[in-house]
PDB file of C-alpha atoms in Angstrom:
ATOM      1  CA  MET A 392      46.601 174.047-133.137  1.00  0.00           C
ATOM      2  CA  ILE A 393      43.667 175.736-134.860  1.00  0.00           C
ATOM      3  CA  TYR A 394      40.003 175.553-133.858  1.00  0.00           C
ATOM      4  CA  ILE A 395      37.076 175.218-136.260  1.00  0.00           C
ATOM      5  CA  GLU A 396      33.704 176.315-134.929  1.00  0.00           C
ATOM      6  CA  ASN A 397      31.124 173.845-136.215  1.00  0.00           C
ATOM      7  CA  ASN A 398      27.553 174.615-135.204  1.00  0.00           C
ATOM      8  CA  SER A 399      26.014 171.993-137.478  1.00  0.00           C
ATOM      9  CA  THR A 400      24.034 169.270-135.719  1.00  0.00           C
ATOM     10  CA  ASP A 401      23.748 167.189-138.893  1.00  0.00           C
ATOM     11  CA  PRO A 402      25.863 164.032-138.363  1.00  0.00           C
ATOM     12  CA  PHE A 403      26.382 163.565-142.119  1.00  0.00           C
ATOM     13  CA  PHE A 404      27.787 167.085-142.467  1.00  0.00           C
ATOM     14  CA  ASN A 405      29.956 166.668-139.373  1.00  0.00           C
ATOM     15  CA  PHE A 406      31.593 163.457-140.553  1.00  0.00           C
ATOM     16  CA  ALA A 407      31.953 164.947-144.024  1.00  0.00           C
ATOM     17  CA  LEU A 408      33.758 167.910-142.439  1.00  0.00           C
ATOM     18  CA  GLU A 409      36.345 165.586-140.902  1.00  0.00           C
ATOM     19  CA  TYR A 410      36.744 163.746-144.199  1.00  0.00           C
ATOM     20  CA  TYR A 411      37.099 167.006-146.151  1.00  0.00           C
ATOM     21  CA  LEU A 412      39.802 168.301-143.824  1.00  0.00           C
ATOM     22  CA  ILE A 413      41.734 165.037-144.160  1.00  0.00           C
ATOM     23  CA  THR A 414      41.382 164.382-147.881  1.00  0.00           C
ATOM     24  CA  GLU A 415      40.937 167.755-149.580  1.00  0.00           C
ATOM     25  CA  LYS A 416      41.464 170.887-147.471  1.00  0.00           C
ATOM     26  CA  GLN A 417      45.115 171.572-146.737  1.00  0.00           C
ATOM     27  CA  LEU A 418      45.251 173.930-143.757  1.00  0.00           C
ATOM     28  CA  PRO A 419      48.771 175.072-142.818  1.00  0.00           C
ATOM     29  CA  GLU A 420      48.403 174.174-139.122  1.00  0.00           C
ATOM     30  CA  GLU A 421      49.730 170.853-137.857  1.00  0.00           C
ATOM     31  CA  GLN A 422      46.620 170.113-135.798  1.00  0.00           C
ATOM     32  CA  ILE A 423      42.918 170.937-136.082  1.00  0.00           C
ATOM     33  CA  PHE A 424      40.448 170.761-133.191  1.00  0.00           C
ATOM     34  CA  ILE A 425      36.648 170.626-133.485  1.00  0.00           C
ATOM     35  CA  PHE A 426      34.035 170.396-130.713  1.00  0.00           C
ATOM     36  CA  TRP A 427      30.591 169.474-132.037  1.00  0.00           C
ATOM     37  CA  ARG A 428      27.318 167.681-131.418  1.00  0.00           C
ATOM     38  CA  THR A 429      24.478 166.117-133.357  1.00  0.00           C
ATOM     39  CA  GLU A 430      20.758 165.598-133.275  1.00  0.00           C
ATOM     40  CA  PRO A 431      19.878 162.023-132.129  1.00  0.00           C
ATOM     41  CA  THR A 432      22.180 159.712-134.086  1.00  0.00           C
ATOM     42  CA  LEU A 433      23.485 156.163-134.117  1.00  0.00           C
ATOM     43  CA  MET A 434      27.148 156.172-135.139  1.00  0.00           C
ATOM     44  CA  ILE A 435      28.268 152.787-136.468  1.00  0.00           C
ATOM     45  CA  GLY A 436      31.891 151.643-136.359  1.00  0.00           C
ATOM     46  CA  LYS A 437      33.675 151.171-139.679  1.00  0.00           C
ATOM     47  CA  TYR A 438      33.778 147.374-139.434  1.00  0.00           C
ATOM     48  CA  GLN A 439      30.357 146.753-137.898  1.00  0.00           C
ATOM     49  CA  ASN A 440      27.207 145.174-139.302  1.00  0.00           C
ATOM     50  CA  THR A 441      24.679 148.021-139.144  1.00  0.00           C
ATOM     51  CA  ILE A 442      21.658 145.726-139.374  1.00  0.00           C
ATOM     52  CA  GLU A 443      22.692 143.699-136.327  1.00  0.00           C
ATOM     53  CA  GLU A 444      23.701 146.703-134.215  1.00  0.00           C
ATOM     54  CA  ILE A 445      20.565 148.834-134.183  1.00  0.00           C
ATOM     55  CA  ASN A 446      16.811 148.753-133.684  1.00  0.00           C
ATOM     56  CA  GLU A 447      16.119 150.121-137.149  1.00  0.00           C
ATOM     57  CA  ASP A 448      12.336 150.359-136.744  1.00  0.00           C
ATOM     58  CA  PHE A 449      12.657 152.495-133.604  1.00  0.00           C
ATOM     59  CA  ALA A 450      15.318 154.664-135.211  1.00  0.00           C
ATOM     60  CA  LYS A 451      13.178 155.347-138.286  1.00  0.00           C
ATOM     61  CA  LYS A 452       9.991 156.027-136.320  1.00  0.00           C
ATOM     62  CA  ASN A 453      11.791 158.483-134.050  1.00  0.00           C
ATOM     63  CA  GLY A 454      13.830 160.304-136.687  1.00  0.00           C
ATOM     64  CA  ILE A 455      17.166 159.017-135.385  1.00  0.00           C
ATOM     65  CA  LYS A 456      19.927 159.245-137.991  1.00  0.00           C
ATOM     66  CA  VAL A 457      22.233 156.323-138.793  1.00  0.00           C
ATOM     67  CA  VAL A 458      25.764 156.976-140.052  1.00  0.00           C
ATOM     68  CA  ARG A 459      28.934 154.911-140.372  1.00  0.00           C
ATOM     69  CA  ARG A 460      32.221 156.386-139.144  1.00  0.00           C
ATOM     70  CA  ILE A 461      35.548 156.052-140.933  1.00  0.00           C
ATOM     71  CA  THR A 462      37.002 154.784-137.638  1.00  0.00           C
ATOM     72  CA  GLY A 463      36.616 151.432-135.904  1.00  0.00           C
ATOM     73  CA  GLY A 464      35.046 150.708-132.531  1.00  0.00           C
ATOM     74  CA  GLY A 465      31.463 150.100-131.506  1.00  0.00           C
ATOM     75  CA  THR A 466      28.114 151.739-132.122  1.00  0.00           C
ATOM     76  CA  ILE A 467      27.342 154.793-130.021  1.00  0.00           C
ATOM     77  CA  TYR A 468      24.196 156.854-129.539  1.00  0.00           C
ATOM     78  CA  THR A 469      24.540 160.618-129.423  1.00  0.00           C
ATOM     79  CA  ASP A 470      22.039 163.433-129.022  1.00  0.00           C
ATOM     80  CA  MET A 471      21.906 167.140-128.222  1.00  0.00           C
ATOM     81  CA  GLY A 472      22.714 166.328-124.608  1.00  0.00           C
ATOM     82  CA  GLY A 473      26.201 165.139-125.558  1.00  0.00           C
ATOM     83  CA  TRP A 474      29.274 166.406-127.391  1.00  0.00           C
ATOM     84  CA  GLN A 475      31.858 165.027-129.803  1.00  0.00           C
ATOM     85  CA  PHE A 476      35.450 166.194-130.187  1.00  0.00           C
ATOM     86  CA  SER A 477      37.846 165.693-133.097  1.00  0.00           C
ATOM     87  CA  PHE A 478      41.608 166.105-133.399  1.00  0.00           C
ATOM     88  CA  ILE A 479      43.059 165.975-136.911  1.00  0.00           C
ATOM     89  CA  THR A 480      46.854 165.854-136.898  1.00  0.00           C
ATOM     90  CA  ARG A 481      49.199 165.992-139.887  1.00  0.00           C
ATOM     91  CA  GLY A 482      51.436 162.918-139.908  1.00  0.00           C
ATOM     92  CA  LEU A 483      50.724 159.251-139.322  1.00  0.00           C
ATOM     93  CA  ALA A 484      51.194 157.797-135.869  1.00  0.00           C
ATOM     94  CA  GLU A 485      53.182 154.565-135.709  1.00  0.00           C
ATOM     95  CA  THR A 486      50.407 152.945-133.681  1.00  0.00           C
ATOM     96  CA  ILE A 487      46.986 153.898-132.368  1.00  0.00           C
ATOM     97  CA  ASP A 488      47.623 156.071-129.322  1.00  0.00           C
ATOM     98  CA  PHE A 489      44.691 157.431-127.342  1.00  0.00           C
ATOM     99  CA  ASN A 490      46.634 159.064-124.505  1.00  0.00           C
ATOM    100  CA  LYS A 491      47.941 161.917-126.665  1.00  0.00           C
ATOM    101  CA  TYR A 492      44.429 163.135-127.405  1.00  0.00           C
ATOM    102  CA  ILE A 493      42.398 162.260-124.332  1.00  0.00           C
ATOM    103  CA  GLY A 494      44.919 163.875-121.969  1.00  0.00           C
ATOM    104  CA  PRO A 495      43.717 167.427-122.787  1.00  0.00           C
ATOM    105  CA  VAL A 496      40.085 166.280-122.447  1.00  0.00           C
ATOM    106  CA  ILE A 497      40.733 164.797-118.992  1.00  0.00           C
ATOM    107  CA  ASP A 498      42.573 167.981-117.958  1.00  0.00           C
ATOM    108  CA  GLY A 499      39.587 170.080-119.045  1.00  0.00           C
ATOM    109  CA  LEU A 500      37.205 167.927-117.031  1.00  0.00           C
ATOM    110  CA  LYS A 501      39.418 168.060-113.958  1.00  0.00           C
ATOM    111  CA  LYS A 502      39.220 171.865-114.080  1.00  0.00           C
ATOM    112  CA  LEU A 503      35.479 171.315-113.586  1.00  0.00           C
ATOM    113  CA  ASP A 504      36.267 168.997-110.637  1.00  0.00           C
ATOM    114  CA  VAL A 505      35.131 165.952-112.606  1.00  0.00           C
ATOM    115  CA  PRO A 506      37.321 162.929-111.625  1.00  0.00           C
ATOM    116  CA  ALA A 507      37.731 161.539-115.142  1.00  0.00           C
ATOM    117  CA  GLU A 508      40.113 158.666-115.927  1.00  0.00           C
ATOM    118  CA  PHE A 509      41.208 156.628-118.950  1.00  0.00           C
ATOM    119  CA  ASN A 510      40.347 152.914-118.671  1.00  0.00           C
ATOM    120  CA  SER A 511      43.339 151.848-120.837  1.00  0.00           C
ATOM    121  CA  ARG A 512      41.295 150.680-123.861  1.00  0.00           C
ATOM    122  CA  ASN A 513      39.349 153.480-125.510  1.00  0.00           C
ATOM    123  CA  ASP A 514      36.912 154.700-122.861  1.00  0.00           C
ATOM    124  CA  LEU A 515      36.902 157.515-120.335  1.00  0.00           C
ATOM    125  CA  VAL A 516      35.248 156.754-117.005  1.00  0.00           C
ATOM    126  CA  ILE A 517      34.089 158.427-113.804  1.00  0.00           C
ATOM    127  CA  HIS A 518      34.171 156.117-110.770  1.00  0.00           C
ATOM    128  CA  GLY A 519      34.266 153.183-113.171  1.00  0.00           C
ATOM    129  CA  LYS A 520      31.296 154.325-115.258  1.00  0.00           C
ATOM    130  CA  LYS A 521      31.809 155.127-118.942  1.00  0.00           C
ATOM    131  CA  PHE A 522      31.030 158.580-120.305  1.00  0.00           C
ATOM    132  CA  SER A 523      33.238 158.673-123.408  1.00  0.00           C
ATOM    133  CA  GLY A 524      34.215 156.335-126.244  1.00  0.00           C
ATOM    134  CA  ASN A 525      37.154 157.110-128.533  1.00  0.00           C
ATOM    135  CA  ALA A 526      38.351 155.942-131.946  1.00  0.00           C
ATOM    136  CA  GLN A 527      41.235 156.634-134.335  1.00  0.00           C
ATOM    137  CA  CYS A 528      42.243 156.104-137.912  1.00  0.00           C
ATOM    138  CA  MET A 529      45.064 157.134-140.224  1.00  0.00           C
ATOM    139  CA  LEU A 530      44.254 158.386-143.699  1.00  0.00           C
ATOM    140  CA  ASN A 531      45.940 160.437-146.416  1.00  0.00           C
ATOM    141  CA  GLY A 532      48.882 161.427-144.241  1.00  0.00           C
ATOM    142  CA  TYR A 533      46.705 162.435-141.271  1.00  0.00           C
ATOM    143  CA  THR A 534      45.723 160.912-137.942  1.00  0.00           C
ATOM    144  CA  LEU A 535      42.096 161.393-136.914  1.00  0.00           C
ATOM    145  CA  HIS A 536      41.085 160.967-133.288  1.00  0.00           C
ATOM    146  CA  HIS A 537      37.503 161.583-132.262  1.00  0.00           C
ATOM    147  CA  GLY A 538      35.462 160.797-129.188  1.00  0.00           C
ATOM    148  CA  SER A 539      32.100 161.253-127.533  1.00  0.00           C
ATOM    149  CA  LEU A 540      31.247 162.973-124.250  1.00  0.00           C
ATOM    150  CA  LEU A 541      27.985 162.067-122.543  1.00  0.00           C
ATOM    151  CA  PHE A 542      26.930 165.255-120.772  1.00  0.00           C
ATOM    152  CA  ASN A 543      23.169 164.958-120.383  1.00  0.00           C
ATOM    153  CA  THR A 544      22.258 162.176-122.820  1.00  0.00           C
ATOM    154  CA  ASP A 545      18.884 160.395-122.824  1.00  0.00           C
ATOM    155  CA  PHE A 546      19.814 156.838-121.740  1.00  0.00           C
ATOM    156  CA  GLU A 547      16.295 155.469-122.233  1.00  0.00           C
ATOM    157  CA  GLN A 548      16.342 156.521-125.877  1.00  0.00           C
ATOM    158  CA  MET A 549      19.858 155.089-126.201  1.00  0.00           C
ATOM    159  CA  VAL A 550      18.718 151.643-125.062  1.00  0.00           C
ATOM    160  CA  LYS A 551      15.646 151.607-127.299  1.00  0.00           C
ATOM    161  CA  CYS A 552      17.836 152.422-130.318  1.00  0.00           C
ATOM    162  CA  LEU A 553      20.181 149.568-129.655  1.00  0.00           C
ATOM    163  CA  THR A 554      17.891 146.720-128.609  1.00  0.00           C
ATOM    164  CA  VAL A 555      14.761 144.939-129.794  1.00  0.00           C
ATOM    165  CA  ASP A 556      11.410 146.474-128.918  1.00  0.00           C
ATOM    166  CA  ASP A 557      10.465 144.344-125.929  1.00  0.00           C
ATOM    167  CA  TYR A 558       9.475 146.026-122.661  1.00  0.00           C
ATOM    168  CA  LYS A 559      11.281 143.587-120.358  1.00  0.00           C
ATOM    169  CA  ILE A 560      14.494 143.711-122.377  1.00  0.00           C
ATOM    170  CA  ILE A 561      14.363 147.509-122.594  1.00  0.00           C
ATOM    171  CA  SER A 562      13.705 147.838-118.846  1.00  0.00           C
ATOM    172  CA  LYS A 563      16.654 145.588-118.045  1.00  0.00           C
ATOM    173  CA  GLY A 564      18.746 147.417-120.639  1.00  0.00           C
ATOM    174  CA  ILE A 565      18.066 150.835-119.128  1.00  0.00           C
ATOM    175  CA  LYS A 566      18.924 149.537-115.657  1.00  0.00           C
ATOM    176  CA  SER A 567      22.113 147.946-116.990  1.00  0.00           C
ATOM    177  CA  VAL A 568      23.133 151.095-118.867  1.00  0.00           C
ATOM    178  CA  LYS A 569      22.621 153.253-115.774  1.00  0.00           C
ATOM    179  CA  GLU A 570      24.874 150.885-113.842  1.00  0.00           C
ATOM    180  CA  ARG A 571      27.656 151.079-116.463  1.00  0.00           C
ATOM    181  CA  VAL A 572      27.314 154.537-118.054  1.00  0.00           C
ATOM    182  CA  THR A 573      27.070 158.030-116.637  1.00  0.00           C
ATOM    183  CA  ASN A 574      26.516 161.635-117.684  1.00  0.00           C
ATOM    184  CA  ILE A 575      29.160 164.227-116.860  1.00  0.00           C
ATOM    185  CA  SER A 576      26.446 166.580-115.566  1.00  0.00           C
ATOM    186  CA  GLU A 577      25.807 164.184-112.667  1.00  0.00           C
ATOM    187  CA  HIS A 578      29.330 164.787-111.335  1.00  0.00           C
ATOM    188  CA  LEU A 579      29.607 168.569-111.499  1.00  0.00           C
ATOM    189  CA  THR A 580      30.029 170.394-108.193  1.00  0.00           C
ATOM    190  CA  THR A 581      28.472 173.472-109.812  1.00  0.00           C
ATOM    191  CA  PRO A 582      25.698 172.782-112.374  1.00  0.00           C
ATOM    192  CA  ILE A 583      26.204 174.201-115.878  1.00  0.00           C
ATOM    193  CA  ASP A 584      24.272 173.818-119.119  1.00  0.00           C
ATOM    194  CA  THR A 585      25.518 172.027-122.239  1.00  0.00           C
ATOM    195  CA  ASP A 586      26.582 175.216-124.045  1.00  0.00           C
ATOM    196  CA  THR A 587      28.604 176.460-121.072  1.00  0.00           C
ATOM    197  CA  PHE A 588      30.254 173.052-120.859  1.00  0.00           C
ATOM    198  CA  LYS A 589      31.337 173.344-124.497  1.00  0.00           C
ATOM    199  CA  LYS A 590      32.732 176.856-123.953  1.00  0.00           C
ATOM    200  CA  LEU A 591      34.807 175.800-120.930  1.00  0.00           C
ATOM    201  CA  MET A 592      36.126 172.650-122.594  1.00  0.00           C
ATOM    202  CA  VAL A 593      37.153 174.468-125.783  1.00  0.00           C
ATOM    203  CA  GLU A 594      38.925 177.180-123.777  1.00  0.00           C
ATOM    204  CA  SER A 595      40.798 174.553-121.765  1.00  0.00           C
ATOM    205  CA  ILE A 596      41.847 172.404-124.732  1.00  0.00           C
ATOM    206  CA  MET A 597      42.891 175.405-126.832  1.00  0.00           C
ATOM    207  CA  GLN A 598      44.954 176.694-123.853  1.00  0.00           C
ATOM    208  CA  GLY A 599      44.240 180.321-124.580  1.00  0.00           C
ATOM    209  CA  LEU A 600      45.063 180.109-128.291  1.00  0.00           C
ATOM    210  CA  ALA A 601      42.806 182.336-130.385  1.00  0.00           C
ATOM    211  CA  ALA A 602      43.654 180.644-133.690  1.00  0.00           C
ATOM    212  CA  GLU A 603      40.445 179.801-135.541  1.00  0.00           C
ATOM    213  CA  TYR A 604      39.546 178.898-139.100  1.00  0.00           C
ATOM    214  CA  LYS A 605      36.081 179.868-140.307  1.00  0.00           C
ATOM    215  CA  LEU A 606      34.547 177.671-142.968  1.00  0.00           C
ATOM    216  CA  THR A 607      33.875 179.544-146.194  1.00  0.00           C
ATOM    217  CA  ALA A 608      30.787 179.214-148.388  1.00  0.00           C
ATOM    218  CA  ALA A 609      32.901 177.134-150.787  1.00  0.00           C
ATOM    219  CA  ASP A 610      34.011 174.876-147.924  1.00  0.00           C
ATOM    220  CA  ARG A 611      30.422 174.317-146.850  1.00  0.00           C
ATOM    221  CA  GLU A 612      29.253 173.601-150.364  1.00  0.00           C
ATOM    222  CA  ARG A 613      31.915 170.927-150.825  1.00  0.00           C
ATOM    223  CA  ILE A 614      31.300 169.414-147.363  1.00  0.00           C
ATOM    224  CA  GLU A 615      27.579 169.180-148.076  1.00  0.00           C
ATOM    225  CA  ALA A 616      28.359 167.407-151.350  1.00  0.00           C
ATOM    226  CA  ILE A 617      30.580 164.862-149.548  1.00  0.00           C
ATOM    227  CA  ALA A 618      27.864 164.357-146.924  1.00  0.00           C
ATOM    228  CA  LYS A 619      25.303 163.560-149.603  1.00  0.00           C
ATOM    229  CA  GLU A 620      27.569 161.456-151.822  1.00  0.00           C
ATOM    230  CA  LYS A 621      29.193 159.433-149.056  1.00  0.00           C
ATOM    231  CA  PHE A 622      27.853 159.667-145.514  1.00  0.00           C
ATOM    232  CA  GLU A 623      24.133 159.828-146.334  1.00  0.00           C
ATOM    233  CA  SER A 624      24.283 156.975-148.842  1.00  0.00           C
ATOM    234  CA  TRP A 625      22.732 153.584-148.181  1.00  0.00           C
ATOM    235  CA  GLU A 626      25.814 151.941-149.722  1.00  0.00           C
ATOM    236  CA  TRP A 627      28.083 153.509-147.091  1.00  0.00           C
ATOM    237  CA  ASN A 628      25.866 153.035-144.039  1.00  0.00           C
ATOM    238  CA  TYR A 629      24.406 149.599-144.831  1.00  0.00           C
ATOM    239  CA  GLY A 630      26.166 148.255-147.917  1.00  0.00           C
ATOM    240  CA  LYS A 631      29.512 148.235-146.108  1.00  0.00           C
ATOM    241  CA  SER A 632      28.206 145.699-143.601  1.00  0.00           C
ATOM    242  CA  PRO A 633      30.088 142.377-143.655  1.00  0.00           C
ATOM    243  CA  LYS A 634      28.570 139.150-144.964  1.00  0.00           C
ATOM    244  CA  PHE A 635      26.215 137.396-142.562  1.00  0.00           C
ATOM    245  CA  ASN A 636      23.556 134.692-142.424  1.00  0.00           C
ATOM    246  CA  ILE A 637      20.217 135.266-140.767  1.00  0.00           C
ATOM    247  CA  THR A 638      17.004 133.306-140.212  1.00  0.00           C
ATOM    248  CA  LYS A 639      13.684 135.126-139.884  1.00  0.00           C
ATOM    249  CA  THR A 640      10.506 133.311-138.859  1.00  0.00           C
ATOM    250  CA  GLY A 641       6.940 134.592-139.004  1.00  0.00           C
ATOM    251  CA  ARG A 642       3.652 133.072-137.878  1.00  0.00           C
ATOM    252  CA  PHE A 643       0.688 134.291-139.890  1.00  0.00           C
ATOM    253  CA  ASP A 644      -2.997 133.399-140.107  1.00  0.00           C
ATOM    254  CA  GLY A 645      -2.013 131.357-143.150  1.00  0.00           C
ATOM    255  CA  GLY A 646       0.762 129.453-141.388  1.00  0.00           C
ATOM    256  CA  LYS A 647       4.443 129.645-140.516  1.00  0.00           C
ATOM    257  CA  MET A 648       7.115 130.933-142.927  1.00  0.00           C
ATOM    258  CA  GLU A 649      10.862 130.747-142.330  1.00  0.00           C
ATOM    259  CA  PHE A 650      13.380 132.722-144.401  1.00  0.00           C
ATOM    260  CA  LYS A 651      17.044 131.692-144.409  1.00  0.00           C
ATOM    261  CA  LEU A 652      19.051 134.527-145.918  1.00  0.00           C
ATOM    262  CA  ASP A 653      22.652 135.153-146.900  1.00  0.00           C
ATOM    263  CA  VAL A 654      23.363 138.887-146.865  1.00  0.00           C
ATOM    264  CA  ASN A 655      26.526 140.449-148.263  1.00  0.00           C
ATOM    265  CA  LYS A 656      27.298 144.161-148.594  1.00  0.00           C
ATOM    266  CA  GLY A 657      23.764 144.923-147.502  1.00  0.00           C
ATOM    267  CA  LYS A 658      22.079 142.843-150.216  1.00  0.00           C
ATOM    268  CA  ILE A 659      20.326 139.454-150.114  1.00  0.00           C
ATOM    269  CA  MET A 660      22.554 137.041-152.042  1.00  0.00           C
ATOM    270  CA  ASP A 661      20.660 133.816-151.344  1.00  0.00           C
ATOM    271  CA  CYS A 662      17.213 132.982-149.970  1.00  0.00           C
ATOM    272  CA  HIS A 663      15.492 129.745-148.963  1.00  0.00           C
ATOM    273  CA  ILE A 664      11.910 129.631-147.701  1.00  0.00           C
ATOM    274  CA  TYR A 665      10.356 126.920-145.520  1.00  0.00           C
ATOM    275  CA  GLY A 666       7.153 126.521-143.502  1.00  0.00           C
ATOM    276  CA  ASP A 667       3.688 125.030-143.113  1.00  0.00           C
ATOM    277  CA  PHE A 668       1.886 127.781-145.015  1.00  0.00           C
ATOM    278  CA  PHE A 669      -0.597 127.240-147.842  1.00  0.00           C
ATOM    279  CA  GLY A 670      -0.043 128.590-151.320  1.00  0.00           C
ATOM    280  CA  THR A 671      -0.400 128.071-155.038  1.00  0.00           C
ATOM    281  CA  MET A 672       2.731 130.001-156.023  1.00  0.00           C
ATOM    282  CA  ASP A 673       6.050 128.369-156.831  1.00  0.00           C
ATOM    283  CA  ILE A 674       8.082 129.470-153.797  1.00  0.00           C
ATOM    284  CA  THR A 675      11.175 130.037-155.925  1.00  0.00           C
ATOM    285  CA  VAL A 676       9.396 132.995-157.555  1.00  0.00           C
ATOM    286  CA  LEU A 677       9.462 134.813-154.217  1.00  0.00           C
ATOM    287  CA  SER A 678      12.962 133.697-153.234  1.00  0.00           C
ATOM    288  CA  ASP A 679      14.352 134.698-156.640  1.00  0.00           C
ATOM    289  CA  ALA A 680      12.653 138.104-156.366  1.00  0.00           C
ATOM    290  CA  LEU A 681      14.377 138.724-153.037  1.00  0.00           C
ATOM    291  CA  ILE A 682      17.871 137.808-154.278  1.00  0.00           C
ATOM    292  CA  GLY A 683      19.792 140.958-155.139  1.00  0.00           C
ATOM    293  CA  THR A 684      17.433 143.149-153.105  1.00  0.00           C
ATOM    294  CA  ALA A 685      18.814 145.599-150.530  1.00  0.00           C
ATOM    295  CA  TYR A 686      18.238 144.277-147.025  1.00  0.00           C
ATOM    296  CA  GLU A 687      15.949 147.075-145.928  1.00  0.00           C
ATOM    297  CA  LYS A 688      12.197 147.084-145.536  1.00  0.00           C
ATOM    298  CA  GLU A 689      11.061 149.292-148.416  1.00  0.00           C
ATOM    299  CA  SER A 690      13.183 147.458-151.011  1.00  0.00           C
ATOM    300  CA  ILE A 691      11.993 144.088-149.738  1.00  0.00           C
ATOM    301  CA  LYS A 692       8.384 145.257-149.800  1.00  0.00           C
ATOM    302  CA  LYS A 693       8.717 146.331-153.457  1.00  0.00           C
ATOM    303  CA  ALA A 694      10.252 142.972-154.387  1.00  0.00           C
ATOM    304  CA  ILE A 695       7.398 141.074-152.716  1.00  0.00           C
ATOM    305  CA  GLU A 696       4.746 143.289-154.314  1.00  0.00           C
ATOM    306  CA  ALA A 697       6.144 142.429-157.737  1.00  0.00           C
ATOM    307  CA  CYS A 698       5.340 138.763-157.055  1.00  0.00           C
ATOM    308  CA  ASP A 699       1.615 139.327-156.464  1.00  0.00           C
ATOM    309  CA  ILE A 700       1.611 137.080-153.380  1.00  0.00           C
ATOM    310  CA  LYS A 701      -2.012 137.973-152.617  1.00  0.00           C
ATOM    311  CA  GLN A 702      -3.010 135.363-155.163  1.00  0.00           C
ATOM    312  CA  GLY A 703      -0.216 132.949-154.258  1.00  0.00           C
ATOM    313  CA  PHE A 704      -0.299 132.621-150.455  1.00  0.00           C
ATOM    314  CA  TYR A 705      -3.249 132.047-148.166  1.00  0.00           C
ATOM    315  CA  ASN A 706      -3.819 134.718-145.472  1.00  0.00           C
ATOM    316  CA  ILE A 707      -0.326 136.262-145.758  1.00  0.00           C
ATOM    317  CA  ASN A 708       0.133 139.822-146.979  1.00  0.00           C
ATOM    318  CA  VAL A 709       3.011 141.982-148.211  1.00  0.00           C
ATOM    319  CA  ASP A 710       3.347 144.155-145.109  1.00  0.00           C
ATOM    320  CA  GLU A 711       3.495 141.142-142.810  1.00  0.00           C
ATOM    321  CA  LEU A 712       6.192 139.479-144.882  1.00  0.00           C
ATOM    322  CA  ALA A 713       8.347 142.610-145.156  1.00  0.00           C
ATOM    323  CA  GLU A 714       8.033 143.160-141.395  1.00  0.00           C
ATOM    324  CA  ILE A 715       9.263 139.644-140.661  1.00  0.00           C
ATOM    325  CA  ILE A 716      12.083 139.518-143.217  1.00  0.00           C
ATOM    326  CA  CYS A 717      13.523 142.867-142.131  1.00  0.00           C
TER     327      CYS A 717
END
């Protein structure tokens, strides 16, 4: 096994690194190990609907990145108080098998007197509380296993990212999360900081092996290109979302408007508008303008602006409409 030191906290670069090692870079070793972390990020599962999983307004306002993984599973929140680990193994497993990869992680935690266990699905727990989610995929003759480790993660921020912005819901969400999820730091007999935790875990998992591959300037240049082309793209992070139907209702000074939308691959494919609003505009002008538009606020706002609704609807403005629709 060979270790790759990755000090990047950019989630797009980090997922691009995995992808590069699987699809382009042919290292001679049978297994690669990486231990890394990111700035605040929402990591979406491969098959999930990004729009339905996250509080996009909160994420944007707070500079929280959104990126889709190449593996399945659910959405997770990560920040600088947590760590991620990746195993890339040459050869395809016959089935998804978590035990092979989480065993060394559990052993490392037990050396720190942390009573970690596998819950038989894809989570690691301490006294029944989750601190790690894991996912796998097989691609290009390789098996990728990666997982998260909550060490000192901000649970309040986590809840706000993943739920609507309502105080009561957020308060209940934080309480619920604290009942179901835990940070590793809470279970250490001797306190250590996040960097020391990384050092001890890497030493344990590598079992004294000094083998390390250092990324070259050429490696980094190519990884950055993959990050930009694939993992930073709207098409990958939102356009891959499955088809869904959604109804959005807004009450304005000028009346009520209801939007029934069909969204596929991140774009509005059909739109019907109802309500008790007042207007002089043919409503199909607005609905037609929205069809084919990316289901994200700025694109929707531009489409509405092109319709000149100020003249067409009474006491309803562009910003209000865009806010309601998305």
